[in-house]
Structure formats: structure tokens, C-alpha cells
Amino acid sequence: MLRLYNTLSKTKEEFKPIDPGKVGMYNCGPTVYDYAHIGNLNAFLVADILRRQLEYNGYEVRQIMNITDVGHLTADDVNQADTGEDKMLKAVKRENKTPADIADFYTEKFFEDLKKLNIKKAAYYPRATAHIPQMIKIISGLIERGLAYEINGNVFYDIAKFSGYGKLSGKKIEDLKVGARLEEHPDKKNPWDFALWLKAPKEHILKWKSPWSLGYPGWHIECSAMSMEYLGETLDIHTGGEDHIFPHHENEIAQSEGFTGKKFSNYWLHNRFLLIDGAKMSKSKGNFYALKDIEEKGYIPMTFRLLILGSHYRSNLNFTENGIEQAKNNFKKISDWINNLENISQNIENPLPAEIDFSYIYLKRFEEAMNDDLNTPLALSVLYELITETNKLLTENKLGEKNAKNILVFWKKINKVFGLIIEKNITEIPAEISALAKERKIIRENKDFKKSDELREKIEKRGYTVEDLKNNNYLIKKL
Ligand code: AMP
Ligand code: ZN
């Protein structure tokens, strides 16, 4: 039974999809105006791990992630994020390219990062600019229902009219009144209202016709439009980083539920922020990393994936040099373990007589950890425990071919969720070498050690060696 912490109820709930066996999941995706930073990638990795765990539990997941190529303004922290420059337009000025070129370039880079991190492809990555008609339809509906108003070609959501406002973030309109500034937009009736559509100033490049003005959408409306377009009016799961709880997701609820009259999403999952050396990432502080920066420091993307797995998505991961170095060592530990097991399961002769499969106990513990709100650090600790146990058995020559195979089956199962790509370093043993080793074993059983040494030399001349184990077992290795 999968339990997930729902930001809406503020409790861990048993996950129950709308349609048995199927899950519709929407993840807030990247704003493609720059390289994704490792905080963004953290959010996408969490979505990937959630999807994989749902699939592990037998669900068929339809995952949709948007690409924001218009309308995400820079002053996100300020009240309703209606102010500041459009992030896309900022990049247009910086790089002297068209908005479409900027979006294409960084979308491509985003997909490259996903591939490097072994993040599964969503069913679809809709782009905001391709869904303006759907946004206009919702905005028109909200005006008809008296939840939104138009002034001078601008449309705002009158949040006081939506009784459920604040149910996700816990914010009350009274709280919003404190510190809200009316001068943010002169046409707003109330400072806490948020923009659905804005009339474009002359110099604004991205603009579309609408019943109200030649303009552009507010940031929040795109996610209501695209999620409902591809997943229907009620989603099973909606995810994003904690910064999105307010205002983005609170506003998505107001827009979607105001329009359909139905519940928008049954489960809301939010990952805590990744910090760098204990601080928020920002370009001005110079602590802003993209995946390529980490690669340049000598860490492969899988190290970053493992680092993310090592921390629970609902706690702040503090990115430090020490932490990633530790993840690198752990990744090597896992890789060596897998390769050892592969070699044993393929190349060892004479399985040990009584081998009892013990991996299922670990599998049960892994499942319990992951089904308890995706407790990846606990699930990883179960794996590390198994590695320690197997390595001990290996040194004592108590791990035979059969158990090595069982453990590899266990690994393949859990790695469907972890999603780590381990480079194989398996020794393929030619038949001739196997035959020589077998011959040598018989000779050793007959205690003809001179002949046995000659055969060892013969094997070594061909680039292999035999390691003698207890009970006359042996392991062939490449020199
Ligand atoms: P954006 O491109 O700004 O819309 O962000 C894409 C996703 O990354 C959103 O779900 C954000 O909440 C998330 N995000 C942004 N910064 C961080 C961070 N430092 N740590 C974790 N998630 C983040
Ligand atoms: Zn969104």
C-alpha cells in the first residue's frame, strides 16, 4: 500500500487513483530560458522516482510535464508573481535570439539532462505557447462565473470570490493583505488578485489576440489549461517544488476549480528546496549550478541521481562538495558490488551446496520504505546493508552462483525505482579458458600440483587467471 504526503490534507494518505490501475500525474516543468539548475533537476528527479514507484506498484502512469515558454515572470517571490520581467524575454535580450529559438535551445538542453539522469520520458511535454486558446477558454469561463474581471484589456482573478482560496497553502486573504502593494498593477481591484491575462505593451514580443486585448497569459493559467487538456478535469497527482505551493498551485486550484466546479487534484506533492552550502541558489551569489557544472567538477550524472536518492524529498538537501564526494563513493560501492555478483553468477563453477535465498527479506523492507511516502534514504540503507552482508559472504566464500543470481534479480527489481545506470564490467570467459580451468580443478583434486601450476601458467598466458576458493571452487578473472 502506497502512502503519500498530501500537501492539501497535510497528512500521509493512502494513494487511491480515480481509475483503478491508472494514474494521471502532472508535474510543473521547466521555464526554458536558461539551463535547468540542479534544484530544478532535483524536482524532476523526485517526479521520476514517484512515477517509478507507482509503476513498481503496478499502476499505468500517464505523466504530463509542461514546458513554460511564456509568461513566467521574474519577481516570483512577490505576492502573486505578476510583476517583474518575463523570464523568456529576459533571455531574448541576453542572447539576442527570438523567443522560439531560446525555447528550442533550452528545451533541447533540458531533454539532454533528463536523458543523462535516466529520467523516464513523460507521455507528453506540452508547451505553453501552443495552448493559448485553451487558456482563453478558461479565462472566459471565469469571467462568466463572476470569478474574474477585465479592466483595460487586463484580466484578474478576484480571489475573494473563490471560497476555497488558501486551502493548499493555508494562506488567508487577511494574510495576503499584509504587505500586498496595489501599485504592482494599477488595474487590479485588490492587490492580492492575480493576473490571468495582461495587455502587452508595444515592445512586448510575445503576444496573442484575445477577447480582451493583444496580450499574453499570466503564468499560472498555463498549468490549469495544459493539465486539464491532457489529463481531464481532475488529476490524481500534481507535483512541484515547495516554492510553487503559493502562489502558483494555490492559483491553479482557484482557476481550475472555479472553472469546472470539480476538485482539481486529489494529491499534491511538493519537494523541499535543494540548498547549496546551506544557502539558496542564486546567480548573483555564484552558487548556481547546472548539471554540466557538476560534470565539469568530475562527477557523472548518476552520482547526482544517487545524491538525490540519499535524501528524503520532504527534507532540504544541502548540496556540498563532501556530500557529492560521498555519493561518488557510494556509487562505486554499488557498481563494484553488481559487477562482482555478475562475475560470480557467470563465472564461478560448482555452486555451493546449500544456498538459501535471503534477498526477499530485503525486498520487503525496500518496498515498505518506498511505499512510506518515498523514503529513498531508508530504501538505500536497506541496499547498503545487503551489500555489506554479501561482501562478507563473498570474502568467506559463502556466496555461490545461485544466491548471486537471486541478489541480481533483487537488484533489477529495486533499480527499476532507483533508476541507476551501472556500467558493466563483466568478464566474458572464452570456452577454451573454462575448459582449462575445469581440467585444472580435476588435476588439483588428484593433488598433481605441478601440472596444476603448468595449467595456471597456460591460462595466464592467454590473459586470464584462476582464483582458488574454498572447497576447490574457483573464480576466473581477466588479467
Ligand atoms: P521553474 O523552471 O522555476 O518553474 O522550476 C521548475 C521546478 O523546479 C519547479 O517545480 C520548482 O519548484 C523547482 N525548483 C526550483 N528551484 C528549486 C530548488 N532549489 N530545489 C528544488 N526544486 C526547485
Ligand atoms: Zn505549473
Short mmCIF file of C-alpha atoms and ligand atoms in Angstrom, two decimals:
data_model
loop_
_atom_site.label_atom_id
_atom_site.label_comp_id
_atom_site.label_asym_id
_atom_site.label_seq_id
_atom_site.Cartn_x
_atom_site.Cartn_y
_atom_site.Cartn_z
CA MET A 1 0.00 0.00 0.00
CA LEU A 2 1.48 3.29 -1.14
CA ARG A 3 1.16 6.22 1.21
CA LEU A 4 1.96 9.76 0.10
CA TYR A 5 2.14 13.02 1.99
CA ASN A 6 -0.54 15.26 0.55
CA THR A 7 0.12 18.98 0.93
CA LEU A 8 -3.64 19.50 0.65
CA SER A 9 -4.53 17.46 3.76
CA LYS A 10 -1.12 17.88 5.40
CA THR A 11 -1.10 14.17 6.22
CA LYS A 12 0.20 10.95 4.75
CA GLU A 13 -2.67 9.35 2.86
CA GLU A 14 -3.16 6.00 1.24
CA PHE A 15 -2.90 6.54 -2.51
CA LYS A 16 -6.11 5.73 -4.39
CA PRO A 17 -6.35 6.60 -8.07
CA ILE A 18 -9.56 7.76 -9.76
CA ASP A 19 -9.48 4.88 -12.27
CA PRO A 20 -8.26 1.61 -10.77
CA GLY A 21 -4.79 0.75 -12.01
CA LYS A 22 -4.24 4.09 -13.74
CA VAL A 23 -2.63 7.33 -12.63
CA GLY A 24 -2.77 10.75 -14.24
CA MET A 25 0.14 12.86 -13.00
CA TYR A 26 1.08 16.44 -13.82
CA ASN A 27 4.48 17.88 -12.96
CA CYS A 28 5.30 21.56 -13.21
CA GLY A 29 8.13 21.61 -15.72
CA PRO A 30 10.97 23.96 -16.59
CA THR A 31 10.91 27.54 -17.75
CA VAL A 32 13.14 27.20 -20.78
CA TYR A 33 15.02 30.48 -20.60
CA ASP A 34 18.30 29.07 -19.28
CA TYR A 35 19.92 25.77 -18.34
CA ALA A 36 17.98 23.89 -15.67
CA HIS A 37 19.81 24.22 -12.36
CA ILE A 38 20.36 21.29 -10.04
CA GLY A 39 17.44 22.43 -7.85
CA ASN A 40 15.09 22.15 -10.83
CA LEU A 41 16.60 18.77 -11.66
CA ASN A 42 16.00 17.70 -8.07
CA ALA A 43 12.28 18.43 -8.60
CA PHE A 44 12.21 16.44 -11.85
CA LEU A 45 14.07 13.53 -10.25
CA VAL A 46 11.50 13.41 -7.45
CA ALA A 47 8.72 13.27 -10.05
CA ASP A 48 10.59 10.45 -11.81
CA ILE A 49 11.08 8.44 -8.62
CA LEU A 50 7.39 8.86 -7.78
CA ARG A 51 6.40 7.68 -11.25
CA ARG A 52 8.73 4.69 -10.99
CA GLN A 53 7.35 3.73 -7.58
CA LEU A 54 3.79 3.97 -8.92
CA GLU A 55 4.81 1.70 -11.80
CA TYR A 56 6.52 -0.65 -9.34
CA ASN A 57 3.14 -0.94 -7.61
CA GLY A 58 1.56 -1.92 -10.93
CA TYR A 59 -0.03 1.37 -11.98
CA GLU A 60 -0.02 2.57 -15.54
CA VAL A 61 1.11 6.18 -15.27
CA ARG A 62 0.26 8.93 -17.70
CA GLN A 63 2.74 11.67 -16.90
CA ILE A 64 2.49 15.18 -18.33
CA MET A 65 5.13 17.87 -17.79
CA ASN A 66 4.73 21.35 -19.18
CA ILE A 67 7.37 23.47 -20.83
CA THR A 68 6.97 27.12 -19.82
CA ASP A 69 7.95 29.20 -22.82
CA VAL A 70 5.93 32.31 -21.97
CA GLY A 71 4.63 34.25 -19.05
CA HIS A 72 6.73 33.14 -16.09
CA LEU A 73 7.69 36.44 -14.55
CA THR A 74 10.88 37.00 -12.60
CA ALA A 75 9.52 38.50 -9.38
CA ASP A 76 8.19 35.15 -8.19
CA ASP A 77 8.54 35.92 -4.54
CA VAL A 78 6.36 38.97 -4.64
CA ASN A 79 2.77 38.17 -3.73
CA GLN A 80 1.14 36.85 -6.87
CA ALA A 81 4.16 36.77 -9.22
CA ASP A 82 2.57 39.22 -11.59
CA THR A 83 5.45 41.60 -11.64
CA GLY A 84 8.99 41.67 -12.95
CA GLU A 85 10.23 40.77 -16.37
CA ASP A 86 9.05 37.79 -18.36
CA LYS A 87 11.86 35.25 -17.92
CA MET A 88 11.75 34.35 -21.60
CA LEU A 89 12.04 37.97 -22.70
CA LYS A 90 14.97 38.46 -20.38
CA ALA A 91 16.78 35.64 -22.22
CA VAL A 92 15.81 37.14 -25.59
CA LYS A 93 17.63 40.34 -24.64
CA ARG A 94 20.59 38.48 -23.14
CA GLU A 95 21.19 36.21 -26.12
CA ASN A 96 19.80 38.33 -28.92
CA LYS A 97 17.71 35.45 -30.27
CA THR A 98 13.98 35.00 -30.92
CA PRO A 99 11.83 33.60 -28.08
CA ALA A 100 11.24 30.46 -30.15
CA ASP A 101 14.99 29.93 -30.62
CA ILE A 102 15.62 30.40 -26.91
CA ALA A 103 12.85 27.96 -26.01
CA ASP A 104 14.01 25.37 -28.57
CA PHE A 105 17.61 25.57 -27.43
CA TYR A 106 16.94 25.21 -23.70
CA THR A 107 14.21 22.61 -24.20
CA GLU A 108 16.78 20.52 -26.07
CA LYS A 109 19.28 21.02 -23.22
CA PHE A 110 16.59 20.06 -20.71
CA PHE A 111 15.90 16.80 -22.57
CA GLU A 112 19.65 16.08 -22.64
CA ASP A 113 19.77 16.48 -18.84
CA LEU A 114 16.78 14.16 -18.40
CA LYS A 115 18.50 11.51 -20.51
CA LYS A 116 21.78 11.82 -18.63
CA LEU A 117 19.94 11.44 -15.33
CA ASN A 118 17.95 8.47 -16.64
CA ILE A 119 14.68 10.27 -16.02
CA LYS A 120 11.87 8.48 -17.86
CA LYS A 121 10.17 10.41 -20.63
CA ALA A 122 6.76 11.79 -19.79
CA ALA A 123 3.87 10.90 -22.11
CA TYR A 124 3.93 14.47 -23.37
CA TYR A 125 5.66 17.81 -22.77
CA PRO A 126 3.11 20.45 -23.81
CA ARG A 127 4.34 23.99 -24.43
CA ALA A 128 2.51 26.98 -23.03
CA THR A 129 2.65 28.95 -26.30
CA ALA A 130 0.79 26.14 -28.08
CA HIS A 131 -2.15 26.29 -25.63
CA ILE A 132 -3.28 29.91 -25.71
CA PRO A 133 -6.83 29.02 -26.95
CA GLN A 134 -7.32 26.61 -24.01
CA MET A 135 -6.18 29.35 -21.60
CA ILE A 136 -8.54 31.90 -23.18
CA LYS A 137 -11.42 29.43 -22.79
CA ILE A 138 -10.82 29.06 -19.05
CA ILE A 139 -10.36 32.80 -18.53
CA SER A 140 -13.63 33.49 -20.40
CA GLY A 141 -15.39 30.92 -18.22
CA LEU A 142 -14.04 32.52 -15.06
CA ILE A 143 -15.29 35.96 -16.17
CA GLU A 144 -18.73 34.43 -16.94
CA ARG A 145 -18.87 32.89 -13.48
CA GLY A 146 -18.02 36.24 -11.89
CA LEU A 147 -14.69 34.99 -10.52
CA ALA A 148 -12.56 37.18 -12.77
CA TYR A 149 -12.84 40.73 -14.07
CA GLU A 150 -11.46 42.68 -17.00
CA ILE A 151 -10.14 46.22 -16.81
CA ASN A 152 -8.36 47.97 -19.71
CA GLY A 153 -7.61 44.73 -21.53
CA ASN A 154 -6.20 43.06 -18.40
CA VAL A 155 -7.97 40.20 -16.66
CA PHE A 156 -7.53 39.40 -12.97
CA TYR A 157 -8.82 36.67 -10.69
CA ASP A 158 -10.87 38.11 -7.84
CA ILE A 159 -9.69 35.66 -5.22
CA ALA A 160 -12.14 36.81 -2.55
CA LYS A 161 -14.87 35.31 -4.76
CA PHE A 162 -13.40 31.81 -4.60
CA SER A 163 -14.34 30.31 -1.26
CA GLY A 164 -11.64 27.64 -1.34
CA TYR A 165 -8.78 30.10 -1.73
CA GLY A 166 -5.90 29.22 0.56
CA LYS A 167 -6.78 25.56 1.10
CA LEU A 168 -3.43 24.34 -0.23
CA SER A 169 -1.05 26.91 1.23
CA GLY A 170 -3.03 27.73 4.35
CA LYS A 171 -2.86 31.40 3.44
CA LYS A 172 -5.83 33.57 4.24
CA ILE A 173 -6.78 36.68 2.31
CA GLU A 174 -6.16 38.63 5.53
CA ASP A 175 -2.53 37.43 5.45
CA LEU A 176 -2.18 38.48 1.85
CA LYS A 177 -3.41 41.95 2.63
CA VAL A 178 -0.38 42.48 4.81
CA GLY A 179 2.43 43.65 2.60
CA ALA A 180 0.47 43.48 -0.64
CA ARG A 181 1.07 46.54 -2.75
CA LEU A 182 -1.62 47.94 -5.00
CA GLU A 183 0.89 49.74 -7.21
CA GLU A 184 2.01 46.38 -8.66
CA HIS A 185 -0.66 46.75 -11.28
CA PRO A 186 -2.89 49.83 -11.47
CA ASP A 187 -5.86 47.89 -12.87
CA LYS A 188 -6.13 45.39 -10.01
CA LYS A 189 -9.16 45.92 -7.80
CA ASN A 190 -7.33 44.29 -4.90
CA PRO A 191 -3.58 43.85 -4.60
CA TRP A 192 -3.93 40.15 -3.81
CA ASP A 193 -5.79 39.39 -7.06
CA PHE A 194 -3.64 37.71 -9.69
CA ALA A 195 -3.31 38.16 -13.43
CA LEU A 196 -4.93 35.78 -15.89
CA TRP A 197 -4.27 37.92 -18.96
CA LEU A 198 -2.18 41.03 -19.42
CA LYS A 199 -2.34 43.60 -22.18
CA ALA A 200 1.03 43.70 -23.93
CA PRO A 201 2.98 46.92 -24.04
CA LYS A 202 4.11 47.83 -27.60
CA GLU A 203 7.65 46.50 -27.15
CA HIS A 204 6.46 43.13 -25.80
CA ILE A 205 7.40 40.43 -28.34
CA LEU A 206 5.20 37.54 -27.23
CA LYS A 207 1.54 38.50 -27.68
CA TRP A 208 -1.69 36.92 -28.85
CA LYS A 209 -5.17 38.09 -29.80
CA SER A 210 -7.82 37.58 -27.15
CA PRO A 211 -11.33 38.91 -26.41
CA TRP A 212 -9.73 41.47 -24.06
CA SER A 213 -6.53 42.70 -25.72
CA LEU A 214 -3.50 41.84 -27.74
CA GLY A 215 -1.63 40.39 -24.82
CA TYR A 216 -0.17 37.41 -23.03
CA PRO A 217 -1.27 35.00 -20.30
CA GLY A 218 -0.39 35.16 -16.62
CA TRP A 219 1.95 32.40 -15.51
CA HIS A 220 -0.48 30.24 -13.52
CA ILE A 221 -3.15 29.74 -16.16
CA GLU A 222 -0.93 27.60 -18.41
CA CYS A 223 -0.78 24.73 -15.92
CA SER A 224 -4.56 24.67 -15.42
CA ALA A 225 -5.05 24.66 -19.19
CA MET A 226 -2.47 22.02 -20.06
CA SER A 227 -3.10 19.64 -17.18
CA MET A 228 -6.85 19.53 -17.86
CA GLU A 229 -6.28 19.27 -21.63
CA TYR A 230 -4.21 16.10 -21.26
CA LEU A 231 -5.44 14.54 -18.03
CA GLY A 232 -9.04 15.61 -17.63
CA GLU A 233 -10.68 17.88 -15.07
CA THR A 234 -9.46 16.01 -12.00
CA LEU A 235 -5.86 14.83 -11.75
CA ASP A 236 -4.64 12.07 -9.49
CA ILE A 237 -1.34 13.76 -8.63
CA HIS A 238 0.18 17.19 -9.14
CA THR A 239 3.80 17.90 -8.18
CA GLY A 240 6.28 20.76 -7.96
CA GLY A 241 8.82 22.35 -5.68
CA GLU A 242 7.78 23.88 -2.35
CA ASP A 243 8.01 27.41 -3.81
CA HIS A 244 5.05 26.53 -6.01
CA ILE A 245 2.60 25.85 -3.18
CA PHE A 246 1.98 29.57 -3.13
CA PRO A 247 1.14 31.33 -5.33
CA HIS A 248 1.37 29.01 -8.34
CA HIS A 249 -0.54 25.94 -7.18
CA GLU A 250 -2.98 27.84 -4.99
CA ASN A 251 -3.86 29.86 -8.09
CA GLU A 252 -4.07 26.76 -10.28
CA ILE A 253 -6.69 25.38 -7.88
CA ALA A 254 -8.66 28.65 -7.95
CA GLN A 255 -8.57 28.71 -11.76
CA SER A 256 -9.36 25.05 -12.38
CA GLU A 257 -11.95 24.51 -9.67
CA GLY A 258 -13.51 27.91 -10.35
CA PHE A 259 -13.91 26.85 -13.97
CA THR A 260 -15.05 23.21 -13.64
CA GLY A 261 -16.65 23.19 -10.20
CA LYS A 262 -14.78 19.94 -9.59
CA LYS A 263 -11.81 19.03 -7.42
CA PHE A 264 -8.64 19.78 -9.41
CA SER A 265 -6.11 17.33 -7.99
CA ASN A 266 -6.52 14.62 -5.38
CA TYR A 267 -2.86 14.57 -4.27
CA TRP A 268 -0.34 17.39 -4.18
CA LEU A 269 3.32 16.52 -3.64
CA HIS A 270 6.00 19.13 -3.09
CA ASN A 271 9.72 18.65 -2.81
CA ARG A 272 11.72 20.81 -0.42
CA PHE A 273 14.39 23.03 -1.89
CA LEU A 274 17.90 21.96 -2.61
CA LEU A 275 20.33 24.32 -0.95
CA ILE A 276 23.96 24.94 -1.83
CA ASP A 277 26.26 25.07 1.17
CA GLY A 278 23.20 25.86 3.26
CA ALA A 279 22.06 28.78 1.12
CA LYS A 280 19.50 29.38 -1.61
CA MET A 281 20.93 29.04 -5.08
CA SER A 282 21.26 32.28 -6.99
CA LYS A 283 23.28 33.55 -9.91
CA SER A 284 24.36 36.66 -8.03
CA LYS A 285 25.79 34.58 -5.15
CA GLY A 286 27.75 32.50 -7.66
CA ASN A 287 26.39 29.25 -6.20
CA PHE A 288 24.26 28.38 -9.19
CA TYR A 289 25.00 25.01 -10.78
CA ALA A 290 23.70 23.29 -13.87
CA LEU A 291 24.33 19.57 -14.44
CA LYS A 292 27.17 20.43 -16.80
CA ASP A 293 28.95 22.34 -13.98
CA ILE A 294 28.85 19.24 -11.81
CA GLU A 295 30.12 17.12 -14.68
CA GLU A 296 32.98 19.58 -15.13
CA LYS A 297 33.89 19.02 -11.49
CA GLY A 298 34.34 15.34 -12.37
CA TYR A 299 31.05 13.84 -11.20
CA ILE A 300 28.96 11.71 -13.53
CA PRO A 301 25.19 12.41 -13.62
CA MET A 302 24.48 9.11 -11.84
CA THR A 303 26.35 10.45 -8.81
CA PHE A 304 23.88 13.32 -8.68
CA ARG A 305 20.96 10.91 -9.03
CA LEU A 306 22.29 8.89 -6.11
CA LEU A 307 22.81 12.06 -4.07
CA ILE A 308 19.15 12.96 -4.56
CA LEU A 309 18.06 9.42 -3.63
CA GLY A 310 20.07 9.72 -0.44
CA SER A 311 17.81 12.44 0.93
CA HIS A 312 14.05 12.40 1.51
CA TYR A 313 12.17 14.65 -0.90
CA ARG A 314 10.47 16.39 2.02
CA SER A 315 13.68 17.48 3.67
CA ASN A 316 16.07 20.14 2.41
CA LEU A 317 19.03 18.56 0.70
CA ASN A 318 22.15 20.59 1.32
CA PHE A 319 24.46 20.25 -1.67
CA THR A 320 28.09 20.25 -0.56
CA GLU A 321 31.39 19.06 -2.03
CA ASN A 322 31.58 16.49 0.78
CA GLY A 323 28.08 15.22 0.08
CA ILE A 324 28.64 14.65 -3.62
CA GLU A 325 32.01 13.04 -2.91
CA GLN A 326 30.25 10.63 -0.53
CA ALA A 327 27.66 9.90 -3.24
CA LYS A 328 30.51 9.17 -5.65
CA ASN A 329 32.00 6.63 -3.22
CA ASN A 330 28.61 5.03 -2.67
CA PHE A 331 28.02 4.79 -6.38
CA LYS A 332 31.35 2.99 -6.76
CA LYS A 333 30.41 0.67 -3.90
CA ILE A 334 27.16 -0.26 -5.67
CA SER A 335 28.88 -0.65 -9.07
CA ASP A 336 31.63 -2.89 -7.68
CA TRP A 337 29.06 -4.99 -5.87
CA ILE A 338 26.96 -5.50 -9.02
CA ASN A 339 29.99 -6.36 -11.12
CA ASN A 340 31.22 -8.83 -8.51
CA LEU A 341 27.83 -10.50 -8.43
CA GLU A 342 27.63 -10.64 -12.22
CA ASN A 343 31.08 -12.20 -12.38
CA ILE A 344 30.23 -14.77 -9.74
CA SER A 345 26.90 -15.67 -11.27
CA GLN A 346 28.51 -16.20 -14.65
CA ASN A 347 31.96 -17.47 -13.99
CA ILE A 348 32.02 -19.45 -10.80
CA GLU A 349 31.94 -23.19 -11.14
CA ASN A 350 30.25 -25.61 -8.74
CA PRO A 351 27.55 -23.77 -6.85
CA LEU A 352 27.71 -24.00 -3.08
CA PRO A 353 25.60 -26.89 -1.80
CA ALA A 354 23.03 -25.24 0.46
CA GLU A 355 22.15 -21.74 -0.61
CA ILE A 356 19.15 -20.10 0.98
CA ASP A 357 17.71 -17.09 -0.76
CA PHE A 358 17.68 -14.22 1.70
CA SER A 359 17.16 -11.33 -0.75
CA TYR A 360 13.35 -11.39 -0.42
CA ILE A 361 13.61 -10.08 3.15
CA TYR A 362 15.49 -7.08 1.86
CA LEU A 363 12.97 -6.64 -0.95
CA LYS A 364 10.15 -6.46 1.56
CA ARG A 365 12.00 -3.83 3.57
CA PHE A 366 12.76 -1.87 0.39
CA GLU A 367 9.07 -1.89 -0.59
CA GLU A 368 7.97 -0.79 2.87
CA ALA A 369 10.39 2.13 2.80
CA MET A 370 9.43 3.29 -0.68
CA ASN A 371 5.72 2.88 -0.10
CA ASP A 372 6.03 5.02 3.00
CA ASP A 373 6.00 8.37 1.19
CA LEU A 374 9.02 7.50 -0.97
CA ASN A 375 11.53 7.05 1.83
CA THR A 376 14.51 6.76 -0.51
CA PRO A 377 17.22 7.18 2.19
CA LEU A 378 15.76 4.24 4.12
CA ALA A 379 15.42 2.17 0.93
CA LEU A 380 19.06 2.91 0.12
CA SER A 381 20.18 1.92 3.59
CA VAL A 382 18.48 -1.46 3.04
CA LEU A 383 20.56 -1.85 -0.12
CA TYR A 384 23.78 -0.86 1.68
CA GLU A 385 23.04 -3.40 4.38
CA LEU A 386 22.65 -6.12 1.77
CA ILE A 387 25.90 -5.04 0.13
CA THR A 388 27.73 -5.39 3.46
CA GLU A 389 26.20 -8.81 4.06
CA THR A 390 27.02 -10.08 0.56
CA ASN A 391 30.55 -8.74 0.65
CA LYS A 392 31.10 -10.57 3.93
CA LEU A 393 29.78 -13.80 2.45
CA LEU A 394 31.98 -13.28 -0.57
CA THR A 395 35.16 -13.00 1.44
CA GLU A 396 34.18 -16.11 3.37
CA ASN A 397 33.37 -17.89 0.09
CA LYS A 398 29.84 -18.46 1.23
CA LEU A 399 28.19 -16.78 -1.70
CA GLY A 400 27.51 -19.10 -4.59
CA GLU A 401 26.19 -18.78 -8.08
CA LYS A 402 22.56 -19.26 -7.08
CA ASN A 403 22.45 -16.56 -4.44
CA ALA A 404 24.43 -14.20 -6.62
CA LYS A 405 21.72 -14.65 -9.24
CA ASN A 406 18.93 -14.15 -6.67
CA ILE A 407 20.52 -10.95 -5.46
CA LEU A 408 20.88 -9.71 -9.00
CA VAL A 409 17.16 -10.32 -9.54
CA PHE A 410 16.52 -8.29 -6.37
CA TRP A 411 18.75 -5.51 -7.68
CA LYS A 412 16.98 -5.41 -11.06
CA LYS A 413 13.64 -5.06 -9.28
CA ILE A 414 14.68 -2.24 -6.96
CA ASN A 415 16.68 -0.47 -9.62
CA LYS A 416 13.50 -0.03 -11.66
CA VAL A 417 12.75 2.55 -8.97
CA PHE A 418 16.25 3.85 -8.22
CA GLY A 419 16.98 4.14 -11.95
CA LEU A 420 20.78 3.98 -11.61
CA ILE A 421 22.80 3.13 -14.71
CA ILE A 422 25.71 0.90 -13.72
CA GLU A 423 28.48 0.33 -16.22
CA LYS A 424 29.01 -3.36 -16.63
CA ASN A 425 32.49 -4.68 -16.15
CA ILE A 426 31.85 -8.35 -16.67
CA THR A 427 34.47 -10.79 -17.75
CA GLU A 428 33.32 -12.94 -20.64
CA ILE A 429 35.23 -16.19 -20.28
CA PRO A 430 36.10 -17.96 -23.55
CA ALA A 431 35.14 -21.67 -23.66
CA GLU A 432 38.79 -22.67 -24.04
CA ILE A 433 39.70 -20.94 -20.74
CA SER A 434 36.72 -22.52 -18.94
CA ALA A 435 37.81 -25.93 -20.18
CA LEU A 436 41.40 -25.38 -18.99
CA ALA A 437 40.15 -24.25 -15.57
CA LYS A 438 37.92 -27.31 -15.26
CA GLU A 439 40.79 -29.58 -16.23
CA ARG A 440 42.95 -27.87 -13.61
CA LYS A 441 40.30 -28.41 -10.94
CA ILE A 442 40.30 -32.19 -11.61
CA ILE A 443 44.09 -32.22 -11.52
CA ARG A 444 44.07 -30.37 -8.19
CA GLU A 445 41.58 -32.84 -6.80
CA ASN A 446 44.12 -35.50 -7.70
CA LYS A 447 46.76 -33.39 -5.92
CA ASP A 448 49.01 -33.07 -9.00
CA PHE A 449 50.10 -29.55 -8.12
CA LYS A 450 52.94 -29.40 -10.64
CA LYS A 451 50.54 -29.98 -13.53
CA SER A 452 48.05 -27.62 -11.92
CA ASP A 453 50.69 -24.83 -11.88
CA GLU A 454 51.50 -25.50 -15.51
CA LEU A 455 47.84 -25.13 -16.39
CA ARG A 456 47.62 -21.90 -14.40
CA GLU A 457 50.55 -20.55 -16.45
CA LYS A 458 48.86 -21.62 -19.66
CA ILE A 459 45.66 -19.81 -18.61
CA GLU A 460 47.60 -16.70 -17.60
CA LYS A 461 49.44 -16.64 -20.95
CA ARG A 462 46.01 -16.29 -22.54
CA GLY A 463 45.22 -13.26 -20.37
CA TYR A 464 43.15 -14.85 -17.56
CA THR A 465 43.78 -16.11 -14.06
CA VAL A 466 42.06 -18.55 -11.70
CA GLU A 467 41.48 -17.63 -8.12
CA ASP A 468 41.20 -20.71 -5.92
CA LEU A 469 38.33 -20.63 -3.45
CA LYS A 470 37.38 -22.97 -0.64
CA ASN A 471 36.07 -26.49 -1.46
CA ASN A 472 38.06 -26.48 -4.66
CA ASN A 473 35.80 -23.84 -6.18
CA TYR A 474 37.41 -21.21 -8.34
CA LEU A 475 36.75 -17.87 -9.96
CA ILE A 476 38.15 -16.96 -13.36
CA LYS A 477 39.24 -13.36 -13.76
CA LYS A 478 40.69 -11.35 -16.60
CA LEU A 479 44.26 -10.23 -16.02
P1 AMP B 1 10.90 26.74 -12.76
O1 AMP B 1 11.67 26.49 -14.03
O2 AMP B 1 11.40 27.92 -11.99
O3 AMP B 1 9.41 26.81 -12.98
O4 AMP B 1 11.17 25.48 -11.80
C1 AMP B 1 10.97 24.16 -12.19
C2 AMP B 1 10.78 23.28 -10.96
O5 AMP B 1 11.94 23.30 -10.12
C3 AMP B 1 9.63 23.72 -10.05
O6 AMP B 1 8.92 22.58 -9.61
C4 AMP B 1 10.32 24.40 -8.90
O7 AMP B 1 9.55 24.38 -7.73
C5 AMP B 1 11.56 23.54 -8.76
N1 AMP B 1 12.69 24.19 -8.08
C6 AMP B 1 13.19 25.42 -8.31
N2 AMP B 1 14.27 25.67 -7.52
C7 AMP B 1 14.45 24.56 -6.76
C8 AMP B 1 15.40 24.18 -5.74
N3 AMP B 1 16.39 24.97 -5.36
N4 AMP B 1 15.27 22.94 -5.19
C9 AMP B 1 14.28 22.11 -5.57
N5 AMP B 1 13.37 22.40 -6.51
C10 AMP B 1 13.43 23.61 -7.11
ZN ZN B 2 2.93 24.83 -13.07
#
